[in-house]
JSON list of C-alpha atoms in Angstrom, two decimals:
[
{"chain": "A", "resi": 558, "resn": "SER", "atom": "CA", "xyz": [108.29, 85.70, 102.47]},
{"chain": "A", "resi": 559, "resn": "SER", "atom": "CA", "xyz": [111.42, 87.80, 102.16]},
{"chain": "A", "resi": 560, "resn": "GLY", "atom": "CA", "xyz": [111.58, 88.63, 105.83]},
{"chain": "A", "resi": 561, "resn": "ILE", "atom": "CA", "xyz": [109.43, 88.26, 108.92]},
{"chain": "A", "resi": 562, "resn": "ASN", "atom": "CA", "xyz": [110.10, 90.09, 112.17]},
{"chain": "A", "resi": 563, "resn": "ALA", "atom": "CA", "xyz": [108.17, 89.58, 115.38]},
{"chain": "A", "resi": 564, "resn": "GLU", "atom": "CA", "xyz": [107.96, 91.82, 118.42]},
{"chain": "A", "resi": 565, "resn": "TYR", "atom": "CA", "xyz": [106.52, 90.44, 121.63]},
{"chain": "A", "resi": 566, "resn": "GLY", "atom": "CA", "xyz": [104.98, 92.61, 124.35]},
{"chain": "A", "resi": 567, "resn": "GLU", "atom": "CA", "xyz": [104.04, 91.81, 127.93]},
{"chain": "A", "resi": 568, "resn": "GLY", "atom": "CA", "xyz": [102.36, 94.60, 129.87]},
{"chain": "A", "resi": 569, "resn": "SER", "atom": "CA", "xyz": [104.57, 95.98, 132.61]},
{"chain": "A", "resi": 570, "resn": "TRP", "atom": "CA", "xyz": [107.37, 93.48, 131.90]},
{"chain": "A", "resi": 571, "resn": "GLY", "atom": "CA", "xyz": [108.26, 95.27, 128.68]},
{"chain": "A", "resi": 572, "resn": "VAL", "atom": "CA", "xyz": [109.00, 94.31, 125.10]},
{"chain": "A", "resi": 573, "resn": "THR", "atom": "CA", "xyz": [111.49, 92.00, 123.44]},
{"chain": "A", "resi": 574, "resn": "LYS", "atom": "CA", "xyz": [112.25, 91.54, 119.75]},
{"chain": "A", "resi": 575, "resn": "THR", "atom": "CA", "xyz": [113.13, 88.39, 117.85]},
{"chain": "A", "resi": 576, "resn": "GLY", "atom": "CA", "xyz": [114.74, 90.04, 114.88]},
{"chain": "A", "resi": 577, "resn": "LEU", "atom": "CA", "xyz": [114.47, 88.38, 111.49]},
{"chain": "A", "resi": 578, "resn": "LEU", "atom": "CA", "xyz": [112.86, 84.94, 111.51]},
{"chain": "A", "resi": 579, "resn": "ASP", "atom": "CA", "xyz": [114.63, 82.97, 108.80]},
{"chain": "A", "resi": 580, "resn": "LEU", "atom": "CA", "xyz": [115.72, 79.34, 108.81]},
{"chain": "A", "resi": 581, "resn": "TYR", "atom": "CA", "xyz": [119.16, 79.01, 107.23]},
{"chain": "A", "resi": 582, "resn": "ASP", "atom": "CA", "xyz": [119.26, 76.95, 104.05]},
{"chain": "A", "resi": 583, "resn": "HIS", "atom": "CA", "xyz": [115.50, 76.28, 104.25]},
{"chain": "A", "resi": 584, "resn": "ASN", "atom": "CA", "xyz": [112.62, 77.71, 102.22]},
{"chain": "A", "resi": 585, "resn": "ASP", "atom": "CA", "xyz": [110.41, 78.70, 105.14]},
{"chain": "A", "resi": 586, "resn": "MET", "atom": "CA", "xyz": [106.88, 80.13, 105.21]},
{"chain": "A", "resi": 587, "resn": "GLU", "atom": "CA", "xyz": [105.69, 77.60, 102.60]},
{"chain": "A", "resi": 588, "resn": "ARG", "atom": "CA", "xyz": [102.02, 76.69, 102.19]},
{"chain": "A", "resi": 589, "resn": "GLY", "atom": "CA", "xyz": [101.02, 73.70, 104.32]},
{"chain": "A", "resi": 590, "resn": "LYS", "atom": "CA", "xyz": [104.35, 73.59, 106.18]},
{"chain": "A", "resi": 591, "resn": "LYS", "atom": "CA", "xyz": [105.10, 74.21, 109.84]},
{"chain": "A", "resi": 592, "resn": "ASP", "atom": "CA", "xyz": [108.22, 76.20, 110.70]},
{"chain": "A", "resi": 593, "resn": "ILE", "atom": "CA", "xyz": [109.76, 76.32, 114.17]},
{"chain": "A", "resi": 594, "resn": "TYR", "atom": "CA", "xyz": [112.05, 79.15, 115.21]},
{"chain": "A", "resi": 595, "resn": "THR", "atom": "CA", "xyz": [114.13, 79.17, 118.37]},
{"chain": "A", "resi": 596, "resn": "VAL", "atom": "CA", "xyz": [115.37, 82.58, 119.46]},
{"chain": "A", "resi": 597, "resn": "PRO", "atom": "CA", "xyz": [117.94, 82.28, 122.24]},
{"chain": "A", "resi": 598, "resn": "GLY", "atom": "CA", "xyz": [118.92, 85.15, 124.51]},
{"chain": "A", "resi": 599, "resn": "MET", "atom": "CA", "xyz": [115.67, 87.08, 124.36]},
{"chain": "A", "resi": 600, "resn": "LYS", "atom": "CA", "xyz": [114.88, 89.37, 127.27]},
{"chain": "A", "resi": 601, "resn": "TYR", "atom": "CA", "xyz": [112.45, 87.79, 129.74]},
{"chain": "A", "resi": 602, "resn": "VAL", "atom": "CA", "xyz": [109.14, 89.68, 129.62]},
{"chain": "A", "resi": 603, "resn": "GLY", "atom": "CA", "xyz": [106.88, 87.20, 131.41]},
{"chain": "A", "resi": 604, "resn": "ASP", "atom": "CA", "xyz": [103.97, 85.50, 129.71]},
{"chain": "A", "resi": 605, "resn": "ILE", "atom": "CA", "xyz": [103.42, 86.78, 126.20]},
{"chain": "A", "resi": 606, "resn": "LYS", "atom": "CA", "xyz": [100.18, 88.75, 125.82]},
{"chain": "A", "resi": 607, "resn": "CYS", "atom": "CA", "xyz": [100.65, 90.33, 122.37]},
{"chain": "A", "resi": 608, "resn": "ILE", "atom": "CA", "xyz": [102.73, 89.81, 119.28]},
{"chain": "A", "resi": 609, "resn": "GLU", "atom": "CA", "xyz": [103.35, 92.12, 116.38]},
{"chain": "A", "resi": 610, "resn": "ILE", "atom": "CA", "xyz": [104.46, 90.68, 113.04]},
{"chain": "A", "resi": 611, "resn": "THR", "atom": "CA", "xyz": [106.15, 92.79, 110.36]},
{"chain": "A", "resi": 612, "resn": "VAL", "atom": "CA", "xyz": [106.96, 91.55, 106.85]},
{"chain": "A", "resi": 613, "resn": "ARG", "atom": "CA", "xyz": [109.59, 92.93, 104.51]},
{"chain": "A", "resi": 614, "resn": "GLY", "atom": "CA", "xyz": [108.96, 91.65, 101.04]},
{"chain": "A", "resi": 615, "resn": "LYS", "atom": "CA", "xyz": [106.37, 91.12, 98.36]},
{"chain": "A", "resi": 616, "resn": "ASP", "atom": "CA", "xyz": [106.04, 87.37, 98.81]},
{"chain": "A", "resi": 617, "resn": "GLY", "atom": "CA", "xyz": [102.65, 86.72, 100.41]},
{"chain": "A", "resi": 618, "resn": "TRP", "atom": "CA", "xyz": [102.25, 84.93, 103.72]},
{"chain": "A", "resi": 619, "resn": "LYS", "atom": "CA", "xyz": [98.95, 83.81, 105.27]},
{"chain": "A", "resi": 620, "resn": "PHE", "atom": "CA", "xyz": [99.37, 81.99, 108.56]},
{"chain": "A", "resi": 621, "resn": "GLN", "atom": "CA", "xyz": [96.77, 79.98, 110.45]},
{"chain": "A", "resi": 622, "resn": "TYR", "atom": "CA", "xyz": [98.26, 80.58, 113.87]},
{"chain": "A", "resi": 623, "resn": "ILE", "atom": "CA", "xyz": [101.47, 81.44, 115.68]},
{"chain": "A", "resi": 624, "resn": "GLU", "atom": "CA", "xyz": [102.43, 79.45, 118.75]},
{"chain": "A", "resi": 625, "resn": "VAL", "atom": "CA", "xyz": [104.74, 81.14, 121.27]},
{"chain": "A", "resi": 626, "resn": "HIS", "atom": "CA", "xyz": [106.38, 79.42, 124.22]},
{"chain": "A", "resi": 627, "resn": "SER", "atom": "CA", "xyz": [107.46, 81.70, 127.03]},
{"chain": "A", "resi": 628, "resn": "GLY", "atom": "CA", "xyz": [107.66, 82.12, 130.75]},
{"chain": "A", "resi": 629, "resn": "ARG", "atom": "CA", "xyz": [109.31, 79.94, 133.32]},
{"chain": "A", "resi": 630, "resn": "ASN", "atom": "CA", "xyz": [107.25, 76.88, 132.34]},
{"chain": "A", "resi": 631, "resn": "MET", "atom": "CA", "xyz": [107.49, 77.49, 128.56]},
{"chain": "A", "resi": 632, "resn": "ARG", "atom": "CA", "xyz": [103.70, 77.50, 128.39]},
{"chain": "A", "resi": 633, "resn": "ALA", "atom": "CA", "xyz": [102.26, 77.79, 124.88]},
{"chain": "A", "resi": 634, "resn": "THR", "atom": "CA", "xyz": [100.21, 80.82, 123.86]},
{"chain": "A", "resi": 635, "resn": "TYR", "atom": "CA", "xyz": [98.38, 80.77, 120.53]},
{"chain": "A", "resi": 636, "resn": "PHE", "atom": "CA", "xyz": [97.63, 83.71, 118.27]},
{"chain": "A", "resi": 637, "resn": "TYR", "atom": "CA", "xyz": [95.16, 82.86, 115.49]},
{"chain": "A", "resi": 638, "resn": "ASN", "atom": "CA", "xyz": [94.74, 84.65, 112.18]},
{"chain": "A", "resi": 639, "resn": "THR", "atom": "CA", "xyz": [90.97, 84.86, 112.60]},
{"chain": "A", "resi": 640, "resn": "ALA", "atom": "CA", "xyz": [90.79, 87.78, 110.18]},
{"chain": "A", "resi": 641, "resn": "GLY", "atom": "CA", "xyz": [92.37, 85.65, 107.45]},
{"chain": "A", "resi": 642, "resn": "ILE", "atom": "CA", "xyz": [94.83, 88.38, 106.49]},
{"chain": "A", "resi": 643, "resn": "TRP", "atom": "CA", "xyz": [97.58, 88.05, 103.91]},
{"chain": "A", "resi": 644, "resn": "MET", "atom": "CA", "xyz": [100.85, 89.67, 104.85]},
{"chain": "A", "resi": 645, "resn": "SER", "atom": "CA", "xyz": [103.25, 91.31, 102.37]},
{"chain": "A", "resi": 646, "resn": "THR", "atom": "CA", "xyz": [104.34, 94.80, 101.39]},
{"chain": "A", "resi": 647, "resn": "LYS", "atom": "CA", "xyz": [101.93, 94.84, 98.44]},
{"chain": "A", "resi": 648, "resn": "SER", "atom": "CA", "xyz": [99.32, 97.59, 98.74]},
{"chain": "A", "resi": 649, "resn": "GLN", "atom": "CA", "xyz": [96.37, 95.18, 99.00]},
{"chain": "A", "resi": 650, "resn": "ASP", "atom": "CA", "xyz": [98.00, 93.23, 101.87]},
{"chain": "A", "resi": 651, "resn": "VAL", "atom": "CA", "xyz": [98.99, 94.02, 105.45]},
{"chain": "A", "resi": 652, "resn": "SER", "atom": "CA", "xyz": [102.67, 94.58, 106.27]},
{"chain": "A", "resi": 653, "resn": "LYS", "atom": "CA", "xyz": [102.27, 94.89, 110.05]},
{"chain": "A", "resi": 654, "resn": "TYR", "atom": "CA", "xyz": [99.78, 92.99, 112.20]},
{"chain": "A", "resi": 655, "resn": "ARG", "atom": "CA", "xyz": [99.31, 93.01, 115.97]},
{"chain": "A", "resi": 656, "resn": "MET", "atom": "CA", "xyz": [97.45, 90.29, 117.88]},
{"chain": "A", "resi": 657, "resn": "CYS", "atom": "CA", "xyz": [96.68, 90.21, 121.61]},
{"chain": "A", "resi": 658, "resn": "GLN", "atom": "CA", "xyz": [95.15, 87.70, 123.96]},
{"chain": "A", "resi": 659, "resn": "LYS", "atom": "CA", "xyz": [91.75, 88.68, 125.34]}
]
């Protein structure tokens, strides 16, 4: 995709933003590939409860899940694309998608 942004929210702890997720000199978001992004210096918001993904571009992206490590113990939280949505700025796709833990 041409640009993926993620915004994490955690109840009363607030919100922090990753900015653009893009691996330098790497064609990321490819079918069947796993990409890992490390975002240093993000504001501590506690355990991640929700994420919001925004795409900027017409390239399609359909993810299986997003794994987020946060908190003092870097515990993993998983957000699954159970709806099977495609993300892009094309009219038939979704350009912004929010997922929360139950």
